[in-house]
């Protein structure tokens, strides 16, 4: 699923340090934009490489760029408007896509980046700010 840059760095460093290879933060920041997109401080793969699912995922990303909370009906309406076709993704697959970027709170899907910022603010920790900014993905 989508992760903050600090989480990605920690995972890469842990794996590479165990193998005795050195990976710097600069290495990660250089490679990451080639394979991932940044969305409000959270990084996710650019695509699932699934032509049946990626259009729905792109709509989710588009919505989360504009707002921190969404509902299934908002996604359905946005998809039908942007893609000019009926929303036909299986509910299980749709929830899987949503969980990549958000957590469910009584039918409202809250963007993970906004939850982490709120948690960090509540603990007196400054929220993660993205180091790299990418252009909006298609």
N, CA, C and O atoms as a GROMACS GRO file, in nm:
protein
  552
    1UNK      N    1   0.080  -0.119   0.000
    1UNK     CA    2   0.000   0.000   0.000
    1UNK      C    3   0.085   0.126   0.000
    1UNK      O    4   0.208   0.119   0.003
    2UNK      N    5   0.020   0.237  -0.003
    2UNK     CA    6   0.088   0.366  -0.004
    2UNK      C    7   0.158   0.389   0.129
    2UNK      O    8   0.108   0.350   0.234
    3UNK      N    9   0.275   0.454   0.123
    3UNK     CA   10   0.353   0.478   0.244
    3UNK      C   11   0.415   0.616   0.241
    3UNK      O   12   0.435   0.675   0.134
    4UNK      N   13   0.446   0.668   0.359
    4UNK     CA   14   0.518   0.794   0.371
    4UNK      C   15   0.663   0.771   0.331
    4UNK      O   16   0.714   0.659   0.341
    5UNK      N   17   0.729   0.877   0.287
    5UNK     CA   18   0.868   0.868   0.244
    5UNK      C   19   0.958   0.811   0.354
    5UNK      O   20   1.046   0.730   0.327
    6UNK      N   21   0.936   0.852   0.478
    6UNK     CA   22   1.017   0.802   0.589
    6UNK      C   23   1.002   0.650   0.605
    6UNK      O   24   1.099   0.582   0.636
    7UNK      N   25   0.881   0.598   0.584
    7UNK     CA   26   0.858   0.454   0.594
    7UNK      C   27   0.930   0.379   0.482
    7UNK      O   28   0.986   0.271   0.504
    8UNK      N   29   0.928   0.437   0.363
    8UNK     CA   30   0.996   0.375   0.249
    8UNK      C   31   1.146   0.372   0.274
    8UNK      O   32   1.212   0.270   0.254
    9UNK      N   33   1.200   0.485   0.319
    9UNK     CA   34   1.343   0.492   0.347
    9UNK      C   35   1.383   0.388   0.452
    9UNK      O   36   1.484   0.319   0.435
   10UNK      N   37   1.306   0.378   0.558
   10UNK     CA   38   1.338   0.283   0.666
   10UNK      C   39   1.338   0.139   0.613
   10UNK      O   40   1.427   0.061   0.646
   11UNK      N   41   1.239   0.105   0.531
   11UNK     CA   42   1.231  -0.030   0.477
   11UNK      C   43   1.347  -0.060   0.383
   11UNK      O   44   1.406  -0.168   0.389
   12UNK      N   45   1.380   0.035   0.297
   12UNK     CA   46   1.492   0.015   0.204
   12UNK      C   47   1.623   0.002   0.279
   12UNK      O   48   1.703  -0.087   0.252
   13UNK      N   49   1.646   0.093   0.375
   13UNK     CA   50   1.770   0.088   0.452
   13UNK      C   51   1.782  -0.044   0.530
   13UNK      O   52   1.889  -0.103   0.535
   14UNK      N   53   1.674  -0.088   0.590
   14UNK     CA   54   1.677  -0.213   0.667
   14UNK      C   55   1.713  -0.332   0.578
   14UNK      O   56   1.795  -0.416   0.615
   15UNK      N   57   1.652  -0.338   0.461
   15UNK     CA   58   1.678  -0.449   0.370
   15UNK      C   59   1.821  -0.444   0.316
   15UNK      O   60   1.890  -0.546   0.313
   16UNK      N   61   1.863  -0.326   0.274
   16UNK     CA   62   1.996  -0.314   0.214
   16UNK      C   63   2.107  -0.322   0.319
   16UNK      O   64   2.212  -0.380   0.292
   17UNK      N   65   2.084  -0.267   0.436
   17UNK     CA   66   2.185  -0.275   0.543
   17UNK      C   67   2.209  -0.420   0.583
   17UNK      O   68   2.322  -0.458   0.614
   18UNK      N   69   2.103  -0.501   0.582
   18UNK     CA   70   2.116  -0.643   0.616
   18UNK      C   71   2.202  -0.717   0.514
   18UNK      O   72   2.269  -0.815   0.547
   19UNK      N   73   2.200  -0.669   0.389
   19UNK     CA   74   2.280  -0.732   0.284
   19UNK      C   75   2.420  -0.672   0.274
   19UNK      O   76   2.504  -0.721   0.198
   20UNK      N   77   2.446  -0.567   0.351
   20UNK     CA   78   2.576  -0.504   0.347
   20UNK      C   79   2.593  -0.401   0.236
   20UNK      O   80   2.704  -0.354   0.212
   21UNK      N   81   2.484  -0.367   0.169
   21UNK     CA   82   2.491  -0.264   0.066
   21UNK      C   83   2.449  -0.130   0.125
   21UNK      O   84   2.372  -0.125   0.221
   22UNK      N   85   2.499  -0.025   0.066
   22UNK     CA   86   2.468   0.108   0.118
   22UNK      C   87   2.373   0.178   0.020
   22UNK      O   88   2.404   0.192  -0.098
   23UNK      N   89   2.261   0.221   0.070
   23UNK     CA   90   2.165   0.298  -0.008
   23UNK      C   91   2.141   0.428   0.068
   23UNK      O   92   2.102   0.427   0.184
   24UNK      N   93   2.165   0.539   0.001
   24UNK     CA   94   2.147   0.668   0.067
   24UNK      C   95   2.006   0.720   0.044
   24UNK      O   96   1.935   0.673  -0.044
   25UNK      N   97   1.967   0.817   0.125
   25UNK     CA   98   1.838   0.883   0.105
   25UNK      C   99   1.832   0.945  -0.034
   25UNK      O  100   1.727   0.945  -0.099
   26UNK      N  101   1.944   0.999  -0.080
   26UNK     CA  102   1.948   1.060  -0.214
   26UNK      C  103   1.921   0.956  -0.322
   26UNK      O  104   1.854   0.985  -0.421
   27UNK      N  105   1.973   0.834  -0.304
   27UNK     CA  106   1.946   0.726  -0.399
   27UNK      C  107   1.797   0.698  -0.407
   27UNK      O  108   1.741   0.683  -0.516
   28UNK      N  109   1.734   0.690  -0.292
   28UNK     CA  110   1.590   0.660  -0.286
   28UNK      C  111   1.511   0.773  -0.352
   28UNK      O  112   1.420   0.747  -0.430
   29UNK      N  113   1.546   0.897  -0.320
   29UNK     CA  114   1.474   1.012  -0.376
   29UNK      C  115   1.492   1.023  -0.527
   29UNK      O  116   1.406   1.076  -0.596
   30UNK      N  117   1.604   0.974  -0.577
   30UNK     CA  118   1.628   0.977  -0.721
   30UNK      C  119   1.546   0.871  -0.794
   30UNK      O  120   1.494   0.897  -0.903
   31UNK      N  121   1.534   0.753  -0.737
   31UNK     CA  122   1.466   0.641  -0.802
   31UNK      C  123   1.315   0.646  -0.783
   31UNK      O  124   1.240   0.609  -0.873
   32UNK      N  125   1.270   0.690  -0.669
   32UNK     CA  126   1.128   0.682  -0.634
   32UNK      C  127   1.034   0.743  -0.739
   32UNK      O  128   0.935   0.680  -0.772
   33UNK      N  129   1.061   0.864  -0.792
   33UNK     CA  130   0.967   0.921  -0.890
   33UNK      C  131   0.952   0.840  -1.019
   33UNK      O  132   0.854   0.857  -1.091
   34UNK      N  133   1.047   0.753  -1.047
   34UNK     CA  134   1.037   0.671  -1.168
   34UNK      C  135   0.935   0.558  -1.154
   34UNK      O  136   0.885   0.506  -1.254
   35UNK      N  137   0.904   0.521  -1.030
   35UNK     CA  138   0.814   0.408  -1.009
   35UNK      C  139   0.691   0.442  -0.926
   35UNK      O  140   0.596   0.363  -0.919
   36UNK      N  141   0.691   0.560  -0.864
   36UNK     CA  142   0.582   0.594  -0.771
   36UNK      C  143   0.534   0.737  -0.792
   36UNK      O  144   0.601   0.819  -0.855
   37UNK      N  145   0.416   0.763  -0.738
   37UNK     CA  146   0.362   0.899  -0.737
   37UNK      C  147   0.351   0.944  -0.592
   37UNK      O  148   0.331   0.863  -0.501
   38UNK      N  149   0.364   1.074  -0.572
   38UNK     CA  150   0.349   1.131  -0.438
   38UNK      C  151   0.212   1.197  -0.430
   38UNK      O  152   0.173   1.272  -0.520
   39UNK      N  153   0.143   1.169  -0.325
   39UNK     CA  154   0.009   1.223  -0.304
   39UNK      C  155  -0.001   1.272  -0.160
   39UNK      O  156  -0.024   1.193  -0.068
   40UNK      N  157   0.017   1.402  -0.141
   40UNK     CA  158   0.007   1.464  -0.008
   40UNK      C  159   0.098   1.396   0.094
   40UNK      O  160   0.057   1.371   0.207
   41UNK      N  161   0.222   1.367   0.055
   41UNK     CA  162   0.318   1.310   0.148
   41UNK      C  163   0.318   1.158   0.155
   41UNK      O  164   0.398   1.100   0.228
   42UNK      N  165   0.231   1.094   0.080
   42UNK     CA  166   0.224   0.948   0.075
   42UNK      C  167   0.264   0.904  -0.066
   42UNK      O  168   0.221   0.963  -0.165
   43UNK      N  169   0.346   0.801  -0.073
   43UNK     CA  170   0.392   0.749  -0.202
   43UNK      C  171   0.322   0.618  -0.234
   43UNK      O  172   0.302   0.534  -0.146
   44UNK      N  173   0.286   0.601  -0.362
   44UNK     CA  174   0.221   0.478  -0.408
   44UNK      C  175   0.274   0.445  -0.547
   44UNK      O  176   0.320   0.533  -0.619
   45UNK      N  177   0.266   0.319  -0.584
   45UNK     CA  178   0.306   0.280  -0.719
   45UNK      C  179   0.228   0.361  -0.821
   45UNK      O  180   0.111   0.392  -0.800
   46UNK      N  181   0.293   0.396  -0.932
   46UNK     CA  182   0.226   0.475  -1.036
   46UNK      C  183   0.105   0.402  -1.093
   46UNK      O  184   0.005   0.464  -1.127
   47UNK      N  185   0.115   0.271  -1.103
   47UNK     CA  186   0.009   0.192  -1.164
   47UNK      C  187   0.013   0.051  -1.109
   47UNK      O  188   0.117   0.003  -1.063
   48UNK      N  189  -0.101  -0.015  -1.114
   48UNK     CA  190  -0.104  -0.157  -1.079
   48UNK      C  191  -0.080  -0.243  -1.203
   48UNK      O  192  -0.076  -0.366  -1.194
   49UNK      N  193  -0.065  -0.179  -1.316
   49UNK     CA  194  -0.045  -0.249  -1.444
   49UNK      C  195  -0.163  -0.340  -1.477
   49UNK      O  196  -0.146  -0.448  -1.534
   50UNK      N  197  -0.281  -0.295  -1.439
   50UNK     CA  198  -0.404  -0.370  -1.465
   50UNK      C  199  -0.501  -0.275  -1.536
   50UNK      O  200  -0.560  -0.189  -1.471
   51UNK      N  201  -0.519  -0.291  -1.667
   51UNK     CA  202  -0.604  -0.198  -1.742
   51UNK      C  203  -0.751  -0.198  -1.698
   51UNK      O  204  -0.824  -0.103  -1.726
   52UNK      N  205  -0.794  -0.302  -1.629
   52UNK     CA  206  -0.931  -0.306  -1.578
   52UNK      C  207  -0.946  -0.223  -1.451
   52UNK      O  208  -1.053  -0.168  -1.425
   53UNK      N  209  -0.840  -0.214  -1.372
   53UNK     CA  210  -0.846  -0.150  -1.240
   53UNK      C  211  -0.787  -0.010  -1.240
   53UNK      O  212  -0.836   0.078  -1.168
   54UNK      N  213  -0.683   0.013  -1.318
   54UNK     CA  214  -0.612   0.141  -1.313
   54UNK      C  215  -0.700   0.264  -1.339
   54UNK      O  216  -0.676   0.367  -1.274
   55UNK      N  217  -0.799   0.261  -1.429
   55UNK     CA  218  -0.883   0.380  -1.444
   55UNK      C  219  -0.958   0.418  -1.314
   55UNK      O  220  -0.975   0.536  -1.284
   56UNK      N  221  -1.001   0.318  -1.239
   56UNK     CA  222  -1.068   0.343  -1.111
   56UNK      C  223  -0.969   0.400  -1.010
   56UNK      O  224  -1.001   0.492  -0.935
   57UNK      N  225  -0.850   0.345  -1.010
   57UNK     CA  226  -0.744   0.391  -0.920
   57UNK      C  227  -0.707   0.536  -0.951
   57UNK      O  228  -0.686   0.617  -0.860
   58UNK      N  229  -0.700   0.569  -1.080
   58UNK     CA  230  -0.668   0.706  -1.121
   58UNK      C  231  -0.774   0.805  -1.072
   58UNK      O  232  -0.741   0.917  -1.032
   59UNK      N  233  -0.900   0.764  -1.073
   59UNK     CA  234  -1.007   0.850  -1.022
   59UNK      C  235  -0.992   0.869  -0.871
   59UNK      O  236  -1.010   0.980  -0.821
   60UNK      N  237  -0.959   0.762  -0.799
   60UNK     CA  238  -0.935   0.774  -0.655
   60UNK      C  239  -0.823   0.874  -0.627
   60UNK      O  240  -0.836   0.960  -0.540
   61UNK      N  241  -0.714   0.861  -0.699
   61UNK     CA  242  -0.600   0.951  -0.681
   61UNK      C  243  -0.642   1.094  -0.709
   61UNK      O  244  -0.607   1.186  -0.634
   62UNK      N  245  -0.717   1.114  -0.815
   62UNK     CA  246  -0.765   1.248  -0.850
   62UNK      C  247  -0.851   1.307  -0.738
   62UNK      O  248  -0.836   1.424  -0.702
   63UNK      N  249  -0.941   1.227  -0.684
   63UNK     CA  250  -1.027   1.274  -0.574
   63UNK      C  251  -0.945   1.307  -0.450
   63UNK      O  252  -0.968   1.410  -0.386
   64UNK      N  253  -0.851   1.220  -0.414
   64UNK     CA  254  -0.771   1.243  -0.294
   64UNK      C  255  -0.674   1.360  -0.311
   64UNK      O  256  -0.628   1.415  -0.211
   65UNK      N  257  -0.642   1.398  -0.433
   65UNK     CA  258  -0.562   1.520  -0.454
   65UNK      C  259  -0.643   1.644  -0.413
   65UNK      O  260  -0.586   1.744  -0.371
   66UNK      N  261  -0.775   1.636  -0.424
   66UNK     CA  262  -0.862   1.751  -0.396
   66UNK      C  263  -0.921   1.750  -0.256
   66UNK      O  264  -0.952   1.856  -0.201
   67UNK      N  265  -0.938   1.633  -0.197
   67UNK     CA  266  -1.004   1.625  -0.067
   67UNK      C  267  -0.949   1.509   0.015
   67UNK      O  268  -0.890   1.416  -0.040
   68UNK      N  269  -0.968   1.516   0.146
   68UNK     CA  270  -0.914   1.414   0.237
   68UNK      C  271  -1.013   1.304   0.272
   68UNK      O  272  -0.973   1.200   0.324
   69UNK      N  273  -1.141   1.325   0.244
   69UNK     CA  274  -1.245   1.228   0.278
   69UNK      C  275  -1.332   1.205   0.155
   69UNK      O  276  -1.370   1.300   0.086
   70UNK      N  277  -1.363   1.078   0.127
   70UNK     CA  278  -1.452   1.047   0.015
   70UNK      C  279  -1.547   0.934   0.054
   70UNK      O  280  -1.522   0.860   0.149
   71UNK      N  281  -1.654   0.925  -0.021
   71UNK     CA  282  -1.749   0.814  -0.006
   71UNK      C  283  -1.752   0.735  -0.137
   71UNK      O  284  -1.708   0.783  -0.241
   72UNK      N  285  -1.805   0.616  -0.129
   72UNK     CA  286  -1.816   0.534  -0.250
   72UNK      C  287  -1.902   0.604  -0.354
   72UNK      O  288  -1.870   0.599  -0.473
   73UNK      N  289  -2.009   0.668  -0.312
   73UNK     CA  290  -2.096   0.735  -0.410
   73UNK      C  291  -2.023   0.849  -0.481
   73UNK      O  292  -2.047   0.874  -0.599
   74UNK      N  293  -1.934   0.919  -0.409
   74UNK     CA  294  -1.855   1.025  -0.473
   74UNK      C  295  -1.761   0.967  -0.579
   74UNK      O  296  -1.744   1.024  -0.687
   75UNK      N  297  -1.700   0.854  -0.546
   75UNK     CA  298  -1.609   0.789  -0.641
   75UNK      C  299  -1.687   0.741  -0.762
   75UNK      O  300  -1.645   0.760  -0.876
   76UNK      N  301  -1.801   0.679  -0.738
   76UNK     CA  302  -1.884   0.629  -0.847
   76UNK      C  303  -1.925   0.742  -0.940
   76UNK      O  304  -1.913   0.731  -1.062
   77UNK      N  305  -1.973   0.852  -0.883
   77UNK     CA  306  -2.016   0.966  -0.963
   77UNK      C  307  -1.899   1.027  -1.040
   77UNK      O  308  -1.912   1.058  -1.158
   78UNK      N  309  -1.785   1.043  -0.974
   78UNK     CA  310  -1.666   1.100  -1.039
   78UNK      C  311  -1.618   1.010  -1.153
   78UNK      O  312  -1.582   1.060  -1.260
   79UNK      N  313  -1.618   0.879  -1.131
   79UNK     CA  314  -1.576   0.786  -1.236
   79UNK      C  315  -1.666   0.798  -1.358
   79UNK      O  316  -1.618   0.808  -1.470
   80UNK      N  317  -1.796   0.795  -1.335
   80UNK     CA  318  -1.892   0.802  -1.446
   80UNK      C  319  -1.880   0.934  -1.521
   80UNK      O  320  -1.896   0.937  -1.643
   81UNK      N  321  -1.853   1.042  -1.449
   81UNK     CA  322  -1.837   1.173  -1.513
   81UNK      C  323  -1.709   1.179  -1.596
   81UNK      O  324  -1.711   1.220  -1.712
   82UNK      N  325  -1.597   1.137  -1.536
   82UNK     CA  326  -1.468   1.147  -1.604
   82UNK      C  327  -1.451   1.044  -1.716
   82UNK      O  328  -1.396   1.076  -1.821
   83UNK      N  329  -1.496   0.924  -1.693
   83UNK     CA  330  -1.473   0.815  -1.788
   83UNK      C  331  -1.589   0.794  -1.886
   83UNK      O  332  -1.577   0.720  -1.983
   84UNK      N  333  -1.700   0.860  -1.858
   84UNK     CA  334  -1.818   0.851  -1.943
   84UNK      C  335  -1.862   0.706  -1.965
   84UNK      O  336  -1.899   0.666  -2.075
   85UNK      N  337  -1.858   0.631  -1.857
   85UNK     CA  338  -1.907   0.493  -1.859
   85UNK      C  339  -1.950   0.453  -1.719
   85UNK      O  340  -1.917   0.519  -1.620
   86UNK      N  341  -2.024   0.343  -1.713
   86UNK     CA  342  -2.078   0.295  -1.586
   86UNK      C  343  -1.967   0.242  -1.496
   86UNK      O  344  -1.870   0.182  -1.543
   87UNK      N  345  -1.982   0.263  -1.366
   87UNK     CA  346  -1.890   0.211  -1.265
   87UNK      C  347  -1.920   0.063  -1.248
   87UNK      O  348  -2.028   0.028  -1.199
   88UNK      N  349  -1.828  -0.024  -1.287
   88UNK     CA  350  -1.854  -0.168  -1.284
   88UNK      C  351  -1.747  -0.248  -1.210
   88UNK      O  352  -1.732  -0.368  -1.235
   89UNK      N  353  -1.674  -0.186  -1.123
   89UNK     CA  354  -1.569  -0.255  -1.049
   89UNK      C  355  -1.631  -0.335  -0.935
   89UNK      O  356  -1.719  -0.285  -0.864
   90UNK      N  357  -1.586  -0.458  -0.917
   90UNK     CA  358  -1.636  -0.542  -0.808
   90UNK      C  359  -1.610  -0.475  -0.674
   90UNK      O  360  -1.506  -0.411  -0.656
   91UNK      N  361  -1.703  -0.489  -0.582
   91UNK     CA  362  -1.692  -0.422  -0.452
   91UNK      C  363  -1.564  -0.461  -0.378
   91UNK      O  364  -1.500  -0.376  -0.317
   92UNK      N  365  -1.528  -0.588  -0.383
   92UNK     CA  366  -1.406  -0.634  -0.315
   92UNK      C  367  -1.282  -0.562  -0.371
   92UNK      O  368  -1.197  -0.517  -0.295
   93UNK      N  369  -1.274  -0.553  -0.503
   93UNK     CA  370  -1.161  -0.486  -0.568
   93UNK      C  371  -1.162  -0.338  -0.537
   93UNK      O  372  -1.056  -0.278  -0.514
   94UNK      N  373  -1.279  -0.278  -0.536
   94UNK     CA  374  -1.292  -0.136  -0.504
   94UNK      C  375  -1.242  -0.108  -0.362
   94UNK      O  376  -1.167  -0.013  -0.340
   95UNK      N  377  -1.284  -0.189  -0.266
   95UNK     CA  378  -1.238  -0.170  -0.127
   95UNK      C  379  -1.087  -0.190  -0.116
   95UNK      O  380  -1.020  -0.120  -0.039
   96UNK      N  381  -1.034  -0.283  -0.192
   96UNK     CA  382  -0.889  -0.304  -0.194
   96UNK      C  383  -0.816  -0.180  -0.243
   96UNK      O  384  -0.714  -0.140  -0.186
   97UNK      N  385  -0.867  -0.118  -0.348
   97UNK     CA  386  -0.809   0.007  -0.398
   97UNK      C  387  -0.817   0.117  -0.293
   97UNK      O  388  -0.721   0.189  -0.269
   98UNK      N  389  -0.933   0.129  -0.230
   98UNK     CA  390  -0.951   0.232  -0.128
   98UNK      C  391  -0.854   0.214  -0.012
   98UNK      O  392  -0.797   0.311   0.037
   99UNK      N  393  -0.835   0.089   0.031
   99UNK     CA  394  -0.745   0.062   0.145
   99UNK      C  395  -0.600   0.097   0.114
   99UNK      O  396  -0.521   0.119   0.205
  100UNK      N  397  -0.565   0.102  -0.014
  100UNK     CA  398  -0.430   0.142  -0.051
  100UNK      C  399  -0.403   0.286  -0.008
  100UNK      O  400  -0.290   0.320   0.028
  101UNK      N  401  -0.505   0.371  -0.011
  101UNK     CA  402  -0.489   0.513   0.016
  101UNK      C  403  -0.562   0.564   0.140
  101UNK      O  404  -0.532   0.673   0.188
  102UNK      N  405  -0.657   0.487   0.192
  102UNK     CA  406  -0.745   0.541   0.295
  102UNK      C  407  -0.786   0.436   0.398
  102UNK      O  408  -0.764   0.316   0.380
  103UNK      N  409  -0.844   0.486   0.505
  103UNK     CA  410  -0.902   0.401   0.609
  103UNK      C  411  -1.050   0.435   0.621
  103UNK      O  412  -1.090   0.551   0.611
  104UNK      N  413  -1.131   0.331   0.642
  104UNK     CA  414  -1.276   0.349   0.649
  104UNK      C  415  -1.318   0.390   0.790
  104UNK      O  416  -1.278   0.328   0.889
  105UNK      N  417  -1.400   0.492   0.796
  105UNK     CA  418  -1.457   0.538   0.922
  105UNK      C  419  -1.607   0.556   0.901
  105UNK      O  420  -1.652   0.663   0.862
  106UNK      N  421  -1.684   0.450   0.928
  106UNK     CA  422  -1.830   0.451   0.915
  106UNK      C  423  -1.876   0.495   0.776
  106UNK      O  424  -1.964   0.580   0.762
  107UNK      N  425  -1.814   0.436   0.673
  107UNK     CA  426  -1.857   0.463   0.536
  107UNK      C  427  -1.787   0.580   0.470
  107UNK      O  428  -1.805   0.604   0.351
  108UNK      N  429  -1.708   0.653   0.546
  108UNK     CA  430  -1.630   0.764   0.491
  108UNK      C  431  -1.485   0.718   0.486
  108UNK      O  432  -1.428   0.676   0.587
  109UNK      N  433  -1.426   0.727   0.370
  109UNK     CA  434  -1.287   0.686   0.352
  109UNK      C  435  -1.196   0.806   0.372
  109UNK      O  436  -1.204   0.904   0.299
  110UNK      N  437  -1.109   0.797   0.474
  110UNK     CA  438  -1.020   0.907   0.511
  110UNK      C  439  -0.880   0.879   0.458
  110UNK      O  440  -0.823   0.773   0.483
  111UNK      N  441  -0.826   0.975   0.386
  111UNK     CA  442  -0.694   0.962   0.326
  111UNK      C  443  -0.588   0.938   0.432
  111UNK      O  444  -0.584   1.009   0.532
  112UNK      N  445  -0.502   0.838   0.411
  112UNK     CA  446  -0.399   0.801   0.508
  112UNK      C  447  -0.307   0.917   0.543
  112UNK      O  448  -0.268   0.932   0.659
  113UNK      N  449  -0.273   0.999   0.447
  113UNK     CA  450  -0.184   1.112   0.473
  113UNK      C  451  -0.244   1.210   0.572
  113UNK      O  452  -0.172   1.264   0.656
  114UNK      N  453  -0.374   1.234   0.564
  114UNK     CA  454  -0.439   1.326   0.658
  114UNK      C  455  -0.448   1.265   0.797
  114UNK      O  456  -0.440   1.337   0.896
  115UNK      N  457  -0.464   1.134   0.805
  115UNK     CA  458  -0.470   1.065   0.935
  115UNK      C  459  -0.334   1.072   1.003
  115UNK      O  460  -0.325   1.101   1.122
  116UNK      N  461  -0.227   1.045   0.927
  116UNK     CA  462  -0.092   1.049   0.984
  116UNK      C  463  -0.056   1.189   1.029
  116UNK      O  464   0.009   1.206   1.133
  117UNK      N  465  -0.097   1.291   0.953
  117UNK     CA  466  -0.069   1.429   0.993
  117UNK      C  467  -0.141   1.463   1.122
  117UNK      O  468  -0.085   1.528   1.211
  118UNK      N  469  -0.266   1.419   1.133
  118UNK     CA  470  -0.344   1.446   1.255
  118UNK      C  471  -0.282   1.374   1.374
  118UNK      O  472  -0.275   1.430   1.483
  119UNK      N  473  -0.238   1.251   1.354
  119UNK     CA  474  -0.174   1.176   1.462
  119UNK      C  475  -0.043   1.243   1.504
  119UNK      O  476  -0.014   1.254   1.623
  120UNK      N  477   0.036   1.287   1.406
  120UNK     CA  478   0.163   1.353   1.437
  120UNK      C  479   0.138   1.484   1.511
  120UNK      O  480   0.210   1.517   1.605
  121UNK      N  481   0.037   1.559   1.469
  121UNK     CA  482   0.005   1.685   1.535
  121UNK      C  483  -0.040   1.661   1.678
  121UNK      O  484  -0.007   1.739   1.768
  122UNK      N  485  -0.115   1.553   1.700
  122UNK     CA  486  -0.162   1.520   1.834
  122UNK      C  487  -0.051   1.479   1.927
  122UNK      O  488  -0.064   1.492   2.049
  123UNK      N  489   0.059   1.429   1.872
  123UNK     CA  490   0.173   1.385   1.953
  123UNK      C  491   0.279   1.494   1.964
  123UNK      O  492   0.384   1.474   2.026
  124UNK      N  493   0.252   1.610   1.905
  124UNK     CA  494   0.349   1.718   1.909
  124UNK      C  495   0.464   1.697   1.812
  124UNK      O  496   0.567   1.763   1.824
  125UNK      N  497   0.447   1.607   1.716
  125UNK     CA  498   0.550   1.580   1.616
  125UNK      C  499   0.509   1.654   1.490
  125UNK      O  500   0.392   1.653   1.452
  126UNK      N  501   0.605   1.716   1.424
  126UNK     CA  502   0.570   1.786   1.301
  126UNK      C  503   0.535   1.683   1.194
  126UNK      O  504   0.599   1.578   1.184
  127UNK      N  505   0.434   1.713   1.116
  127UNK     CA  506   0.389   1.621   1.012
  127UNK      C  507   0.493   1.611   0.902
  127UNK      O  508   0.566   1.706   0.875
  128UNK      N  509   0.498   1.495   0.839
  128UNK     CA  510   0.592   1.470   0.729
  128UNK      C  511   0.560   1.560   0.612
  128UNK      O  512   0.445   1.566   0.568
  129UNK      N  513   0.658   1.630   0.560
  129UNK     CA  514   0.637   1.706   0.438
  129UNK      C  515   0.712   1.636   0.326
  129UNK      O  516   0.824   1.590   0.345
  130UNK      N  517   0.649   1.625   0.209
  130UNK     CA  518   0.714   1.553   0.101
  130UNK      C  519   0.841   1.624   0.055
  130UNK      O  520   0.846   1.747   0.050
  131UNK      N  521   0.943   1.547   0.023
  131UNK     CA  522   1.068   1.604  -0.022
  131UNK      C  523   1.063   1.631  -0.171
  131UNK      O  524   1.120   1.728  -0.219
  132UNK      N  525   0.996   1.545  -0.245
  132UNK     CA  526   0.985   1.562  -0.389
  132UNK      C  527   0.840   1.588  -0.426
  132UNK      O  528   0.749   1.529  -0.368
  133UNK      N  529   0.819   1.674  -0.522
  133UNK     CA  530   0.686   1.698  -0.574
  133UNK      C  531   0.683   1.646  -0.717
  133UNK      O  532   0.773   1.676  -0.795
  134UNK      N  533   0.581   1.571  -0.752
  134UNK     CA  534   0.567   1.519  -0.886
  134UNK      C  535   0.448   1.584  -0.954
  134UNK      O  536   0.356   1.632  -0.888
  135UNK      N  537   0.452   1.586  -1.084
  135UNK     CA  538   0.337   1.634  -1.160
  135UNK      C  539   0.223   1.536  -1.140
  135UNK      O  540   0.245   1.418  -1.110
  136UNK      N  541   0.101   1.586  -1.155
  136UNK     CA  542  -0.015   1.497  -1.143
  136UNK      C  543  -0.004   1.387  -1.247
  136UNK      O  544   0.031   1.411  -1.362
  137UNK      N  545  -0.033   1.267  -1.203
  137UNK     CA  546  -0.030   1.155  -1.297
  137UNK      C  547  -0.159   1.154  -1.378
  137UNK      O  548  -0.261   1.207  -1.334
  138UNK      N  549  -0.154   1.094  -1.496
  138UNK     CA  550  -0.275   1.091  -1.581
  138UNK      C  551  -0.386   1.014  -1.516
  138UNK      O  552  -0.495   1.002  -1.573
   0.00000   0.00000   0.00000
